[in-house]
JSON list of C-alpha atoms in Angstrom, two decimals:
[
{"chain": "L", "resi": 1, "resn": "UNK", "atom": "CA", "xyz": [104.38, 29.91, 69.58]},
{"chain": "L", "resi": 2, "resn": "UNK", "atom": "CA", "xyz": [104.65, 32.81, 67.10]},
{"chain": "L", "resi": 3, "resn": "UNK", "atom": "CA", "xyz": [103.28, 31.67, 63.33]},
{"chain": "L", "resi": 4, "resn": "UNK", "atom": "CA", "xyz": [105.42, 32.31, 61.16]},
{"chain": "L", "resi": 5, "resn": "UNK", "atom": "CA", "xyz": [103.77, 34.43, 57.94]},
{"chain": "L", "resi": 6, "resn": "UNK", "atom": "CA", "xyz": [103.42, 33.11, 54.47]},
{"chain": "L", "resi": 7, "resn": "UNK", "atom": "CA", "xyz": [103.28, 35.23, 51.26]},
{"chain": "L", "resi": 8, "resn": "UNK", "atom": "CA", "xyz": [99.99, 33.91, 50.98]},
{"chain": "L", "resi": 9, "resn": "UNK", "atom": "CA", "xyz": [98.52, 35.63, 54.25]},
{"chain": "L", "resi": 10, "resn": "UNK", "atom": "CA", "xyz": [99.98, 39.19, 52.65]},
{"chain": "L", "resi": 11, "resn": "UNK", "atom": "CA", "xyz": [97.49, 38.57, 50.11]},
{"chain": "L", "resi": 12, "resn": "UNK", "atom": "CA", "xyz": [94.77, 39.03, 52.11]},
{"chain": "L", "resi": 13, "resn": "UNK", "atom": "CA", "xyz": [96.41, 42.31, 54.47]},
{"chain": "L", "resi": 14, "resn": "UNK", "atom": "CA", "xyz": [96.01, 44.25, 51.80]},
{"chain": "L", "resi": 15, "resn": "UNK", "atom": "CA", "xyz": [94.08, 44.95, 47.67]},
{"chain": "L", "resi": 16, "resn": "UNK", "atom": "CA", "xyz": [94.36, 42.11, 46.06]},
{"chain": "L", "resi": 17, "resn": "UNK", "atom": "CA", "xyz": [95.57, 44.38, 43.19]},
{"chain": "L", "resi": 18, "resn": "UNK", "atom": "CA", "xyz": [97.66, 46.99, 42.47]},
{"chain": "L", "resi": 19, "resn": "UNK", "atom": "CA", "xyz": [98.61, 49.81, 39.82]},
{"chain": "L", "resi": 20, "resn": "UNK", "atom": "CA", "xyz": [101.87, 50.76, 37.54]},
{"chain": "L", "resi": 21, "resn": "UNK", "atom": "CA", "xyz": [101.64, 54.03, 36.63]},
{"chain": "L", "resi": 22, "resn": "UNK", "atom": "CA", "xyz": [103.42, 55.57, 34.04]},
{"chain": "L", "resi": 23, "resn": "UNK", "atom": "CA", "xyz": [103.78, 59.20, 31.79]},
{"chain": "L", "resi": 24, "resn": "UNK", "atom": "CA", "xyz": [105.23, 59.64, 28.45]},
{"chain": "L", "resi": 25, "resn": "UNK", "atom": "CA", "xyz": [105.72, 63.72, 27.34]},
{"chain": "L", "resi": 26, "resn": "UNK", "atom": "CA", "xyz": [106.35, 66.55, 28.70]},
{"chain": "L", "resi": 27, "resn": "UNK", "atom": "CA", "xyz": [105.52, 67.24, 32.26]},
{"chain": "L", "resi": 28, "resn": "UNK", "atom": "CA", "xyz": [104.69, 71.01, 32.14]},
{"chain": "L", "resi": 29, "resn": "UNK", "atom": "CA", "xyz": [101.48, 70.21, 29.65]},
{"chain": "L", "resi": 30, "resn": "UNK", "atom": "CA", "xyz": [103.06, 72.90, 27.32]},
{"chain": "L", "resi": 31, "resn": "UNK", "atom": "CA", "xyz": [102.36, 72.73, 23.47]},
{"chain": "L", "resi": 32, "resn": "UNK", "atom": "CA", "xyz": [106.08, 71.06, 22.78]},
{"chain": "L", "resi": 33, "resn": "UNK", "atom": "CA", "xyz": [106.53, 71.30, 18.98]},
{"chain": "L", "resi": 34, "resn": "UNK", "atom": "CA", "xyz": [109.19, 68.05, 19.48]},
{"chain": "L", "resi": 35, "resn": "UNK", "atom": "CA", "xyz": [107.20, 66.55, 21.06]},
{"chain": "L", "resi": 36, "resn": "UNK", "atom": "CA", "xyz": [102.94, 67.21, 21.10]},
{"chain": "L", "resi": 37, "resn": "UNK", "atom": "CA", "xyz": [101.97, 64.22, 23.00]},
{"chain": "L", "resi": 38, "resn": "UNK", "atom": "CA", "xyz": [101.46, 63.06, 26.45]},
{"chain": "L", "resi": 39, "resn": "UNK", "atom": "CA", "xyz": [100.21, 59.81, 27.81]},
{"chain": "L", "resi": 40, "resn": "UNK", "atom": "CA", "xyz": [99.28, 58.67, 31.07]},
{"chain": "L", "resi": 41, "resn": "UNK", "atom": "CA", "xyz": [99.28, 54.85, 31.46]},
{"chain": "L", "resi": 42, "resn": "UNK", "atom": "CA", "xyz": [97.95, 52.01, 33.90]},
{"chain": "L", "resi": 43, "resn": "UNK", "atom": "CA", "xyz": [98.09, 48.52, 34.07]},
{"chain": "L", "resi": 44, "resn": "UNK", "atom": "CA", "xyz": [96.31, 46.81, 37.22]},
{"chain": "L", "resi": 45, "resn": "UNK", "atom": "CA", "xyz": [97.75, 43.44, 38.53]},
{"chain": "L", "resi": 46, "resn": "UNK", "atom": "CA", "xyz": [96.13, 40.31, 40.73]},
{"chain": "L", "resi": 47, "resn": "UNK", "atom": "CA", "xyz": [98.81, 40.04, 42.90]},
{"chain": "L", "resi": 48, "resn": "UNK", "atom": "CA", "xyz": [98.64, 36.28, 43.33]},
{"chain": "L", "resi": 49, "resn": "UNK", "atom": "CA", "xyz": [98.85, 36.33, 39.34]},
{"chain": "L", "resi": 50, "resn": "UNK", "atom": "CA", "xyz": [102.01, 38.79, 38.65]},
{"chain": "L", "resi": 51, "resn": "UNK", "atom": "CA", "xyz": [103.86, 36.69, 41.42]},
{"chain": "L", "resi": 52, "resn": "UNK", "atom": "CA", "xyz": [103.28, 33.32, 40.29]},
{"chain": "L", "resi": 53, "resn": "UNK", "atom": "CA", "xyz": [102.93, 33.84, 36.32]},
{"chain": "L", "resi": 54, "resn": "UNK", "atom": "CA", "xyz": [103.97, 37.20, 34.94]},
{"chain": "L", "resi": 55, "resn": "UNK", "atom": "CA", "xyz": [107.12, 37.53, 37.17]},
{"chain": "L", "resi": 56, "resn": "UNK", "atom": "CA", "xyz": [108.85, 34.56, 36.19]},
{"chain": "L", "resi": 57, "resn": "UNK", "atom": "CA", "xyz": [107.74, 35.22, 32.79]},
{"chain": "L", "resi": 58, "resn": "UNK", "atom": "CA", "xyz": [109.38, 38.45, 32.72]},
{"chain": "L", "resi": 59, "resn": "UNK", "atom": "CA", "xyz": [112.57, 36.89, 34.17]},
{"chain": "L", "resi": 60, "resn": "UNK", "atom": "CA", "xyz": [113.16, 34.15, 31.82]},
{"chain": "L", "resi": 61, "resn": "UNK", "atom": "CA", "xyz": [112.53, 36.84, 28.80]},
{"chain": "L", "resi": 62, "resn": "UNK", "atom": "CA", "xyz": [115.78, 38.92, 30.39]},
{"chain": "L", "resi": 63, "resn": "UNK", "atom": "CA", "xyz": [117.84, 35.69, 31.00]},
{"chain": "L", "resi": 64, "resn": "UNK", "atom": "CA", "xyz": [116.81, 34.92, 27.25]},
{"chain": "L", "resi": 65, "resn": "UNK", "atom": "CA", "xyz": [117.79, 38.09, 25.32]},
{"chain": "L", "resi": 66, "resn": "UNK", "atom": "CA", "xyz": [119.92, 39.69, 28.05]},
{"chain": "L", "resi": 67, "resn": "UNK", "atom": "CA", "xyz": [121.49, 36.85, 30.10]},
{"chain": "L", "resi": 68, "resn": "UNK", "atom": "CA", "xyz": [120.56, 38.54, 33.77]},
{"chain": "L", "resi": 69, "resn": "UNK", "atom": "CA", "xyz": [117.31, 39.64, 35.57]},
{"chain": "L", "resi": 70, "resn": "UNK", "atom": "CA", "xyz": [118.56, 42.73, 36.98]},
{"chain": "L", "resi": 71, "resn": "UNK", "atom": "CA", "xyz": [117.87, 44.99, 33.80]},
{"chain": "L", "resi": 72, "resn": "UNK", "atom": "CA", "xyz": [115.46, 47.87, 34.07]},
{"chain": "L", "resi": 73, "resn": "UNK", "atom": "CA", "xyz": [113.25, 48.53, 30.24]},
{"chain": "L", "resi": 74, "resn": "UNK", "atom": "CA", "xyz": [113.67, 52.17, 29.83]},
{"chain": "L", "resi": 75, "resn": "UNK", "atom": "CA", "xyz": [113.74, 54.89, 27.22]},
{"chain": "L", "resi": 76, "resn": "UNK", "atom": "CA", "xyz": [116.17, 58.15, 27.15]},
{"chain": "L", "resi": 77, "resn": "UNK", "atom": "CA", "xyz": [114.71, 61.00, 29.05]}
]
């Protein structure tokens, strides 16, 4: 009999964590006079704790103020 894998056992294949990454400027690291800054950011997630709290938090915020989930936060480039 094959066992059938829960989410729970992918917790353990791999980090228990991982990283979003994310820049803000201009890529070249020229002195842009529009624009003089750059930022490089990171935010490191417990898995077990982004799929069980933070995801469904971020989920009902879009159903609140944007009636779906399938809306991506961005900026213009």
């Amino acid at each position: 009999m094959v066992k059938k894998k829960l989410l729970a056992d992918y917790y353990n294949s791999f980090s228990p964590f991982f990283v979003y990454a994310d820049e803000s400027g201009t890529s070249t690291m020229d002195n842009d006079k529009n624009y003089p800054v750059f930022v490089l950011a990171f935010c490191i997630f417990n898995k077990r704790i982004y799929i069980e709290k933070l995801v469904p938090l971020i989920q009902a915020l879009k159903f609140k103020f944007f009636g779906m989930i399938w809306l991506f936060y961005m900026t213009k480039k």
